[in-house]
């Protein structure tokens, strides 16, 4: 069963763009994909209503793959760059995907 991880990061005032640039420039999600074969996809989301809030979601082949990511030295290394930009501890959860719907492509 696939799993979805959801991580909320609150940045120090004015540091959200630095955090987004860090994810982009260091290719953090791509590094996760290269490290754990069960990584399927990921997104970094910036709140339009809160200039300090970022949400990172990832889809995993299983919770075991997510757990492998949590134990990965690559993840620990990434944290060394991320944590100084945060205003507090990250809040994260993992969910089993119970229902998923994809929109069928439309023909043009």
XYZ file of N, CA, C and O in Angstrom:
432
model
N 0.845 -1.180 0.000
C 0.000 0.000 0.000
C 0.888 1.241 0.000
O 1.850 1.319 0.755
N 0.581 2.194 -0.852
C 1.376 3.414 -0.906
C 1.122 4.257 0.349
O 0.110 4.101 1.037
N 2.071 5.144 0.612
C 1.994 6.013 1.780
C 2.311 7.441 1.354
O 3.118 7.665 0.450
N 1.684 8.388 2.017
C 1.922 9.812 1.755
C 2.484 10.439 3.022
O 1.876 10.363 4.083
N 3.665 11.040 2.918
C 4.219 11.780 4.053
C 3.895 13.261 3.854
O 3.891 13.774 2.735
N 3.607 13.909 4.978
C 3.269 15.329 4.991
C 4.127 15.981 6.073
O 4.083 15.571 7.234
N 4.907 16.977 5.686
C 5.820 17.646 6.610
C 5.562 19.145 6.553
O 5.634 19.758 5.478
N 5.240 19.739 7.705
C 5.044 21.183 7.797
C 6.294 21.812 8.391
O 6.776 21.385 9.446
N 6.811 22.818 7.702
C 8.002 23.547 8.124
C 7.641 25.015 8.279
O 7.106 25.627 7.344
N 7.917 25.583 9.446
C 7.700 27.018 9.658
C 9.074 27.673 9.733
O 9.906 27.310 10.554
N 9.298 28.624 8.827
C 10.613 29.254 8.739
C 10.734 30.441 9.688
O 9.734 31.007 10.145
N 11.985 30.811 9.927
C 12.264 32.062 10.620
C 11.695 33.193 9.747
O 11.575 33.031 8.523
N 11.335 34.332 10.334
C 10.806 35.437 9.522
C 11.743 35.778 8.359
O 12.949 35.944 8.549
N 11.171 35.820 7.169
C 11.921 36.185 5.974
C 12.742 35.068 5.343
O 13.400 35.297 4.325
N 12.713 33.867 5.906
C 13.557 32.782 5.393
C 12.833 31.779 4.497
O 13.447 30.815 4.043
N 11.547 31.989 4.216
C 10.846 30.998 3.404
C 11.456 30.879 2.009
O 11.669 29.770 1.522
N 11.765 31.980 1.369
C 12.347 31.913 0.026
C 13.709 31.228 0.050
O 14.057 30.517 -0.893
N 14.463 31.432 1.123
C 15.751 30.723 1.257
C 15.525 29.221 1.375
O 16.272 28.430 0.796
N 14.488 28.823 2.118
C 14.186 27.397 2.251
C 13.756 26.812 0.913
O 14.211 25.736 0.524
N 12.891 27.518 0.194
C 12.457 27.038 -1.121
C 13.643 26.932 -2.082
O 13.761 25.954 -2.826
N 14.530 27.909 -2.045
C 15.727 27.877 -2.897
C 16.626 26.709 -2.506
O 17.222 26.052 -3.376
N 16.708 26.423 -1.214
C 17.509 25.292 -0.749
C 16.962 23.977 -1.300
O 17.720 23.152 -1.821
N 15.652 23.796 -1.221
C 15.042 22.578 -1.774
C 15.307 22.478 -3.282
O 15.599 21.401 -3.787
N 15.199 23.603 -3.977
C 15.397 23.601 -5.434
C 16.870 23.420 -5.800
O 17.219 22.520 -6.559
N 17.731 24.239 -5.237
C 19.136 24.259 -5.647
C 19.911 23.018 -5.198
O 20.780 22.534 -5.922
N 19.593 22.507 -4.024
C 20.262 21.285 -3.545
C 19.565 20.028 -4.048
O 20.019 18.929 -3.787
N 18.426 20.225 -4.746
C 17.681 19.111 -5.336
C 17.340 18.055 -4.275
O 17.584 16.868 -4.435
N 16.766 18.545 -3.191
C 16.499 17.694 -2.040
C 15.537 16.562 -2.378
O 15.778 15.406 -2.014
N 14.454 16.845 -3.081
C 13.522 15.775 -3.433
C 14.138 14.800 -4.425
O 13.928 13.592 -4.339
N 14.915 15.318 -5.348
C 15.597 14.440 -6.311
C 16.596 13.527 -5.595
O 16.770 12.368 -5.967
N 17.230 14.060 -4.557
C 18.162 13.256 -3.778
C 17.424 12.145 -3.029
O 17.907 11.019 -2.932
N 16.241 12.454 -2.524
C 15.423 11.418 -1.881
C 15.064 10.335 -2.888
O 15.142 9.139 -2.586
N 14.693 10.746 -4.091
C 14.334 9.782 -5.136
C 15.515 8.885 -5.492
O 15.346 7.685 -5.725
N 16.704 9.458 -5.526
C 17.891 8.678 -5.870
C 18.332 7.761 -4.732
O 18.964 6.733 -4.973
N 17.960 8.118 -3.505
C 18.395 7.359 -2.332
C 17.482 6.186 -2.017
O 17.944 5.105 -1.670
N 16.177 6.387 -2.136
C 15.192 5.370 -1.737
C 14.386 4.971 -2.973
O 13.613 5.775 -3.501
N 14.529 3.737 -3.456
C 13.788 3.313 -4.650
C 12.269 3.445 -4.505
O 11.578 3.625 -5.492
N 11.754 3.401 -3.284
C 10.312 3.494 -3.073
C 9.751 4.899 -3.094
O 8.549 5.096 -2.939
N 10.602 5.903 -3.323
C 10.121 7.279 -3.470
C 9.443 7.390 -4.833
O 10.037 7.058 -5.848
N 8.199 7.847 -4.855
C 7.451 7.947 -6.116
C 7.402 9.377 -6.611
O 7.683 9.649 -7.780
N 7.038 10.314 -5.727
C 6.959 11.724 -6.128
C 6.969 12.600 -4.893
O 6.718 12.137 -3.785
N 7.269 13.866 -5.101
C 7.258 14.813 -3.995
C 6.928 16.204 -4.478
O 7.111 16.523 -5.665
N 6.419 17.007 -3.557
C 6.097 18.401 -3.852
C 6.492 19.265 -2.663
O 6.378 18.831 -1.513
N 6.924 20.470 -2.960
C 7.166 21.476 -1.937
C 6.134 22.566 -2.172
O 6.059 23.132 -3.272
N 5.328 22.840 -1.149
C 4.209 23.773 -1.264
C 4.445 24.981 -0.370
O 4.841 24.827 0.790
N 4.202 26.170 -0.901
C 4.321 27.405 -0.132
C 2.923 27.971 0.103
O 2.154 28.143 -0.838
N 2.607 28.250 1.359
C 1.288 28.770 1.691
C 1.103 30.184 1.147
O 1.941 31.052 1.390
N 0.003 30.437 0.436
C -0.256 31.799 -0.020
C -0.762 32.698 1.113
O -0.734 33.915 0.993
N -1.183 32.107 2.230
C -1.757 32.872 3.329
C -0.780 33.097 4.481
O -1.029 33.935 5.345
N 0.333 32.354 4.511
C 1.279 32.445 5.624
C 2.690 32.431 5.048
O 3.160 31.405 4.550
N 3.366 33.559 5.116
C 4.682 33.726 4.484
C 5.790 32.921 5.146
O 6.925 32.937 4.668
N 5.480 32.212 6.222
C 6.518 31.409 6.873
C 6.263 29.909 6.764
O 7.058 29.115 7.255
N 5.170 29.512 6.112
C 4.768 28.107 6.124
C 5.051 27.402 4.801
O 4.683 27.879 3.732
N 5.718 26.251 4.922
C 6.025 25.382 3.785
C 5.546 23.981 4.142
O 5.673 23.538 5.284
N 4.996 23.291 3.166
C 4.558 21.908 3.337
C 5.273 21.057 2.287
O 5.312 21.422 1.118
N 5.841 19.947 2.727
C 6.507 19.015 1.817
C 5.725 17.710 1.861
O 5.540 17.135 2.932
N 5.246 17.272 0.709
C 4.542 15.993 0.644
C 5.307 15.066 -0.287
O 5.893 15.501 -1.287
N 5.296 13.795 0.075
C 5.951 12.791 -0.759
C 5.088 11.542 -0.793
O 4.448 11.195 0.203
N 5.082 10.899 -1.945
C 4.380 9.638 -2.106
C 5.424 8.535 -2.145
O 6.419 8.632 -2.873
N 5.182 7.479 -1.330
C 6.118 6.375 -1.180
C 5.426 5.084 -1.560
O 4.219 4.947 -1.394
N 6.180 4.118 -2.028
C 5.612 2.824 -2.391
C 5.047 2.108 -1.169
O 4.093 1.342 -1.282
N 5.604 2.392 0.012
C 5.130 1.762 1.243
C 5.617 2.570 2.437
O 6.536 3.397 2.304
N 5.038 2.311 3.602
C 5.538 2.965 4.812
C 6.954 2.491 5.126
O 7.733 3.252 5.704
N 7.306 1.281 4.728
C 8.679 0.797 4.932
C 9.676 1.653 4.150
O 10.778 1.940 4.644
N 9.303 2.077 2.951
C 10.180 2.965 2.172
C 10.314 4.314 2.864
O 11.407 4.888 2.925
N 9.223 4.829 3.391
C 9.275 6.090 4.141
C 10.169 5.931 5.376
O 11.000 6.802 5.666
N 10.014 4.829 6.094
C 10.852 4.577 7.268
C 12.330 4.495 6.878
O 13.202 4.971 7.621
N 12.618 3.910 5.713
C 13.999 3.857 5.223
C 14.529 5.267 4.983
O 15.700 5.562 5.261
N 13.680 6.148 4.479
C 14.076 7.542 4.281
C 14.370 8.217 5.619
O 15.364 8.925 5.769
N 13.521 7.971 6.621
C 13.743 8.577 7.938
C 15.086 8.156 8.523
O 15.740 8.938 9.225
N 15.510 6.935 8.253
C 16.767 6.410 8.779
C 17.977 6.732 7.901
O 19.110 6.446 8.287
N 17.749 7.352 6.761
C 18.813 7.581 5.785
C 19.807 8.651 6.241
O 19.415 9.734 6.685
N 21.111 8.384 6.091
C 22.101 9.422 6.381
C 21.977 10.622 5.432
O 22.346 11.740 5.791
N 21.451 10.404 4.242
C 21.235 11.515 3.302
C 20.227 12.494 3.907
O 20.421 13.709 3.867
N 19.150 11.971 4.478
C 18.140 12.827 5.111
C 18.754 13.611 6.272
O 18.520 14.811 6.415
N 19.541 12.947 7.091
C 20.188 13.637 8.219
C 21.090 14.756 7.706
O 21.116 15.853 8.262
N 21.803 14.498 6.639
C 22.685 15.509 6.060
C 21.896 16.711 5.549
O 22.297 17.862 5.742
N 20.766 16.450 4.905
C 19.922 17.545 4.409
C 19.433 18.419 5.560
O 19.344 19.639 5.440
N 19.112 17.778 6.683
C 18.609 18.510 7.839
C 19.576 19.553 8.358
O 19.161 20.588 8.892
N 20.865 19.321 8.186
C 21.866 20.287 8.635
C 21.696 21.635 7.942
O 22.036 22.676 8.505
N 21.168 21.628 6.716
C 20.963 22.860 5.975
C 19.571 23.452 6.222
O 19.388 24.656 6.147
N 18.613 22.583 6.494
C 17.220 23.012 6.644
C 16.936 23.585 8.026
O 16.333 24.662 8.159
N 17.378 22.895 9.070
C 17.019 23.255 10.440
C 17.358 24.704 10.802
O 16.549 25.376 11.459
N 18.504 25.257 10.404
C 18.794 26.651 10.787
C 17.790 27.676 10.243
O 17.701 28.786 10.763
N 17.040 27.303 9.218
C 16.066 28.234 8.639
C 14.704 28.144 9.315
O 13.814 28.945 9.014
N 14.540 27.199 10.235
C 13.229 26.950 10.825
C 13.035 27.693 12.134
O 13.974 27.892 12.906
N 11.769 28.046 12.383
C 11.396 28.747 13.611
C 11.030 27.772 14.729
O 10.826 28.184 15.855
N 10.918 26.521 14.423
C 10.563 25.507 15.412
C 10.795 24.135 14.829
O 11.356 23.987 13.748
N 10.340 23.139 15.539
C 10.505 21.769 15.056
C 9.528 21.476 13.927
O 8.372 21.909 13.978
N 9.976 20.736 12.911
C 9.056 20.326 11.850
C 7.949 19.435 12.426
O 8.159 18.745 13.417
N 6.789 19.492 11.811
C 5.680 18.618 12.192
C 5.381 17.720 11.007
O 5.099 18.206 9.918
N 5.458 16.418 11.230
C 5.259 15.504 10.123
C 4.397 14.316 10.475
O 4.324 13.911 11.638
N 3.757 13.780 9.451
C 2.912 12.606 9.574
C 3.085 11.756 8.319
O 3.475 12.248 7.272
N 2.730 10.496 8.457
C 2.666 9.612 7.302
C 1.304 8.927 7.324
O 0.791 8.587 8.394
N 0.706 8.804 6.148
C -0.623 8.227 6.001
C -0.578 7.106 4.982
O 0.104 7.220 3.964
N -1.326 6.034 5.234
C -1.565 5.049 4.197
C -2.552 5.664 3.211
O -3.543 6.268 3.623
N -2.285 5.546 1.934
C -3.201 6.066 0.922
C -4.354 5.078 0.800
O -4.167 3.937 0.378
N -5.532 5.515 1.201
C -6.717 4.650 1.180
C -7.513 4.802 -0.107
O -8.061 3.828 -0.617
N -7.595 6.022 -0.611
C -8.339 6.305 -1.843
C -7.520 7.313 -2.644
O -7.074 8.319 -2.096
N -7.333 7.053 -3.912
C -6.628 7.991 -4.788
C -7.380 8.071 -6.109
O -7.815 7.051 -6.644
N -7.519 9.271 -6.616
C -8.216 9.485 -7.876
C -7.319 10.355 -8.746
O -6.773 11.355 -8.286
N -7.158 9.955 -9.970
C -6.437 10.772 -10.960
C -7.398 11.136 -12.072
O -8.202 10.300 -12.507
N -7.305 12.367 -12.527
C -8.149 12.792 -13.634
C -7.592 12.195 -14.912
O -6.387 12.243 -15.183
N -8.471 11.634 -15.696
C -8.068 11.062 -16.988
C -7.653 12.196 -17.920
O -8.239 13.269 -17.909
N -6.631 11.961 -18.728
C -6.220 12.986 -19.679
C -7.361 13.299 -20.648
O -8.112 12.396 -21.050
N -7.480 14.555 -20.991
C -8.501 14.937 -21.966
C -7.877 14.961 -23.346
O -6.709 15.290 -23.520
N -8.651 14.579 -24.308
C -8.138 14.608 -25.689
C -8.405 15.977 -26.287
O -9.409 16.612 -26.022
N -7.478 16.423 -27.089
C -7.645 17.742 -27.734
C -7.721 17.599 -29.223
O -7.335 16.677 -29.833
